[in-house]
Amino acid sequence: MQAFAYSNPASIADAAGAAAGANAKIIAGGQSLLPAMKLGLAAPETLVDLSQVAELKGISVSGGVVKIGAMTTHAQVAASADVAKAIPALADLAGHIGDRQVRNRGTLGGSLANNDPAACYPAAVLGLGATIHTNTRTIAADAFFTGLYETALKEGEIITAVSFPVPEKAAWQKFKQPASRFSIVGVFVSKGPQGVRVAVTGAGACVFRAKDIEAKLASNWSGAALQGASFPADGLNSDLHGSAEYRAALIPVLAQRAVAAS
């Protein structure tokens, strides 16, 4: 591990100030950043730890919206009675991320800022049409995820919370890689204030919406609507865990299962 300075701010304003420094990196749960540093893939001169910023933690439900602080852990989301009542699919997703250690250290904001192509939370955010709040603005889910490990966040910008509109129906299905428990393919479906949305993670370089499947479900929200449906393999990931064609075949199958479970 290389040498670095360590900042432990207690407020969003102080964190933003520290993050504005040259070659500073924000750390949330550290589940991705610390391994990257150990491998020499990241070498920040300063780490800005958000763990003591109380403003970034907590869950509230009001006016048909579930708002979750960026530093709320996966385990806290999974255990929240409020989340389980308002959006059961979101609690289910959070409860199956990684293992217990990951769920108790990893955070919502950290997952979104990292935007791993096989992460679970991006599918929920995009699949529910959520809004990402930062210390300077709000960003719609459709504009947030921009590419492989890339987002619309500017240098030093901090995710503060995410607002999830409560859907009429929603569900999550993941076909996981058994060792890492990341998604080989994961599909989140919802029907609600944002219309019908189907978000796919693990299949491409970045989470994306499956518009053709959305169109079928908008006409008929049922598993039968996806009977015999297919998805093109062009541009999908192909690796030792599964070919692009295998992932393409999984997408409508998992979407059908999710709709049936919603």
PDB file of N, CA, C and O in Angstrom, residues 13 15 17 32 39 41 59 62 75-76 83-84 124 132 152 163 176 188 192 225 240 244 249 251:
ATOM      1  N   ALA A  13     -19.823  19.954   3.698  1.00  0.00           N
ATOM      2  CA  ALA A  13     -19.032  21.106   3.252  1.00  0.00           C
ATOM      3  C   ALA A  13     -17.540  20.840   3.428  1.00  0.00           C
ATOM      4  O   ALA A  13     -16.736  21.124   2.527  1.00  0.00           O
ATOM      5  N   ALA A  15     -16.119  17.914   3.618  1.00  0.00           N
ATOM      6  CA  ALA A  15     -15.738  16.829   2.714  1.00  0.00           C
ATOM      7  C   ALA A  15     -15.519  17.358   1.303  1.00  0.00           C
ATOM      8  O   ALA A  15     -14.559  16.965   0.620  1.00  0.00           O
ATOM      9  N   GLY A  17     -14.648  20.342   0.479  1.00  0.00           N
ATOM     10  CA  GLY A  17     -13.408  21.114   0.468  1.00  0.00           C
ATOM     11  C   GLY A  17     -12.191  20.224   0.372  1.00  0.00           C
ATOM     12  O   GLY A  17     -11.261  20.491  -0.394  1.00  0.00           O
ATOM     13  N   SER A  32     -14.274  -1.334  -3.171  1.00  0.00           N
ATOM     14  CA  SER A  32     -13.622  -1.369  -4.485  1.00  0.00           C
ATOM     15  C   SER A  32     -12.332  -0.558  -4.502  1.00  0.00           C
ATOM     16  O   SER A  32     -11.343  -0.969  -5.124  1.00  0.00           O
ATOM     17  N   LEU A  39      -3.615  -3.071  -5.541  1.00  0.00           N
ATOM     18  CA  LEU A  39      -3.135  -3.602  -6.810  1.00  0.00           C
ATOM     19  C   LEU A  39      -2.368  -2.560  -7.632  1.00  0.00           C
ATOM     20  O   LEU A  39      -1.873  -2.865  -8.707  1.00  0.00           O
ATOM     21  N   LEU A  41      -3.716   0.048  -8.994  1.00  0.00           N
ATOM     22  CA  LEU A  41      -4.581   0.596 -10.042  1.00  0.00           C
ATOM     23  C   LEU A  41      -5.075   1.995  -9.705  1.00  0.00           C
ATOM     24  O   LEU A  41      -5.574   2.708 -10.580  1.00  0.00           O
ATOM     25  N   ILE A  59     -32.583   6.787   6.314  1.00  0.00           N
ATOM     26  CA  ILE A  59     -33.642   6.422   5.379  1.00  0.00           C
ATOM     27  C   ILE A  59     -34.926   7.119   5.801  1.00  0.00           C
ATOM     28  O   ILE A  59     -35.281   7.130   6.979  1.00  0.00           O
ATOM     29  N   SER A  62     -41.537   9.512   2.408  1.00  0.00           N
ATOM     30  CA  SER A  62     -42.500  10.615   2.461  1.00  0.00           C
ATOM     31  C   SER A  62     -42.985  10.932   1.053  1.00  0.00           C
ATOM     32  O   SER A  62     -42.179  10.976   0.114  1.00  0.00           O
ATOM     33  N   ALA A  75     -26.589  -3.371   4.170  1.00  0.00           N
ATOM     34  CA  ALA A  75     -27.247  -4.114   5.254  1.00  0.00           C
ATOM     35  C   ALA A  75     -28.357  -3.291   5.895  1.00  0.00           C
ATOM     36  O   ALA A  75     -29.415  -3.829   6.255  1.00  0.00           O
ATOM     37  N   GLN A  76     -28.138  -1.988   6.032  1.00  0.00           N
ATOM     38  CA  GLN A  76     -29.157  -1.121   6.628  1.00  0.00           C
ATOM     39  C   GLN A  76     -30.377  -0.992   5.725  1.00  0.00           C
ATOM     40  O   GLN A  76     -31.516  -0.967   6.199  1.00  0.00           O
ATOM     41  N   VAL A  83     -38.214   0.481   4.003  1.00  0.00           N
ATOM     42  CA  VAL A  83     -37.892   0.116   2.620  1.00  0.00           C
ATOM     43  C   VAL A  83     -38.647  -1.143   2.222  1.00  0.00           C
ATOM     44  O   VAL A  83     -39.222  -1.224   1.125  1.00  0.00           O
ATOM     45  N   ALA A  84     -38.676  -2.130   3.114  1.00  0.00           N
ATOM     46  CA  ALA A  84     -39.359  -3.395   2.818  1.00  0.00           C
ATOM     47  C   ALA A  84     -40.844  -3.189   2.555  1.00  0.00           C
ATOM     48  O   ALA A  84     -41.448  -3.895   1.736  1.00  0.00           O
ATOM     49  N   ALA A 124     -31.189  -0.981  -9.740  1.00  0.00           N
ATOM     50  CA  ALA A 124     -32.336  -0.483  -8.973  1.00  0.00           C
ATOM     51  C   ALA A 124     -32.573   0.994  -9.241  1.00  0.00           C
ATOM     52  O   ALA A 124     -33.711   1.443  -9.406  1.00  0.00           O
ATOM     53  N   ILE A 132     -30.549  11.068  -8.232  1.00  0.00           N
ATOM     54  CA  ILE A 132     -29.329  11.106  -7.417  1.00  0.00           C
ATOM     55  C   ILE A 132     -29.089  12.545  -6.979  1.00  0.00           C
ATOM     56  O   ILE A 132     -29.022  13.461  -7.817  1.00  0.00           O
ATOM     57  N   ALA A 152     -21.921  10.701 -14.418  1.00  0.00           N
ATOM     58  CA  ALA A 152     -22.026  12.134 -14.687  1.00  0.00           C
ATOM     59  C   ALA A 152     -21.405  12.986 -13.586  1.00  0.00           C
ATOM     60  O   ALA A 152     -21.375  14.216 -13.696  1.00  0.00           O
ATOM     61  N   SER A 163     -33.211   9.431  -4.195  1.00  0.00           N
ATOM     62  CA  SER A 163     -34.658   9.381  -4.009  1.00  0.00           C
ATOM     63  C   SER A 163     -35.263   8.370  -4.973  1.00  0.00           C
ATOM     64  O   SER A 163     -35.109   8.501  -6.193  1.00  0.00           O
ATOM     65  N   LYS A 176     -26.117 -14.848 -10.518  1.00  0.00           N
ATOM     66  CA  LYS A 176     -24.851 -14.375  -9.966  1.00  0.00           C
ATOM     67  C   LYS A 176     -23.674 -15.268 -10.295  1.00  0.00           C
ATOM     68  O   LYS A 176     -23.825 -16.471 -10.528  1.00  0.00           O
ATOM     69  N   PHE A 188     -33.790  -5.618 -13.178  1.00  0.00           N
ATOM     70  CA  PHE A 188     -34.728  -4.965 -12.262  1.00  0.00           C
ATOM     71  C   PHE A 188     -35.882  -4.425 -13.084  1.00  0.00           C
ATOM     72  O   PHE A 188     -35.676  -3.683 -14.046  1.00  0.00           O
ATOM     73  N   GLY A 192     -44.660   2.029 -12.446  1.00  0.00           N
ATOM     74  CA  GLY A 192     -45.052   3.033 -11.474  1.00  0.00           C
ATOM     75  C   GLY A 192     -45.037   4.433 -12.037  1.00  0.00           C
ATOM     76  O   GLY A 192     -45.294   4.624 -13.238  1.00  0.00           O
ATOM     77  N   ALA A 225     -46.235 -11.944 -21.575  1.00  0.00           N
ATOM     78  CA  ALA A 225     -45.849 -10.963 -22.595  1.00  0.00           C
ATOM     79  C   ALA A 225     -44.423 -11.177 -23.077  1.00  0.00           C
ATOM     80  O   ALA A 225     -44.054 -10.735 -24.170  1.00  0.00           O
ATOM     81  N   LEU A 240     -15.079 -15.402 -19.347  1.00  0.00           N
ATOM     82  CA  LEU A 240     -15.053 -16.803 -18.920  1.00  0.00           C
ATOM     83  C   LEU A 240     -16.327 -17.223 -18.196  1.00  0.00           C
ATOM     84  O   LEU A 240     -16.598 -18.424 -18.047  1.00  0.00           O
ATOM     85  N   ALA A 244     -21.531 -13.459 -24.826  1.00  0.00           N
ATOM     86  CA  ALA A 244     -22.529 -12.426 -25.081  1.00  0.00           C
ATOM     87  C   ALA A 244     -23.880 -13.058 -25.401  1.00  0.00           C
ATOM     88  O   ALA A 244     -24.937 -12.576 -24.956  1.00  0.00           O
ATOM     89  N   ALA A 249     -29.459 -14.341 -23.827  1.00  0.00           N
ATOM     90  CA  ALA A 249     -30.532 -15.299 -23.562  1.00  0.00           C
ATOM     91  C   ALA A 249     -31.081 -15.158 -22.146  1.00  0.00           C
ATOM     92  O   ALA A 249     -32.274 -15.398 -21.899  1.00  0.00           O
ATOM     93  N   ILE A 251     -31.343 -12.348 -20.334  1.00  0.00           N
ATOM     94  CA  ILE A 251     -32.056 -11.097 -20.063  1.00  0.00           C
ATOM     95  C   ILE A 251     -33.578 -11.272 -20.096  1.00  0.00           C
ATOM     96  O   ILE A 251     -34.262 -10.936 -19.107  1.00  0.00           O
TER      97      ILE A 251
END
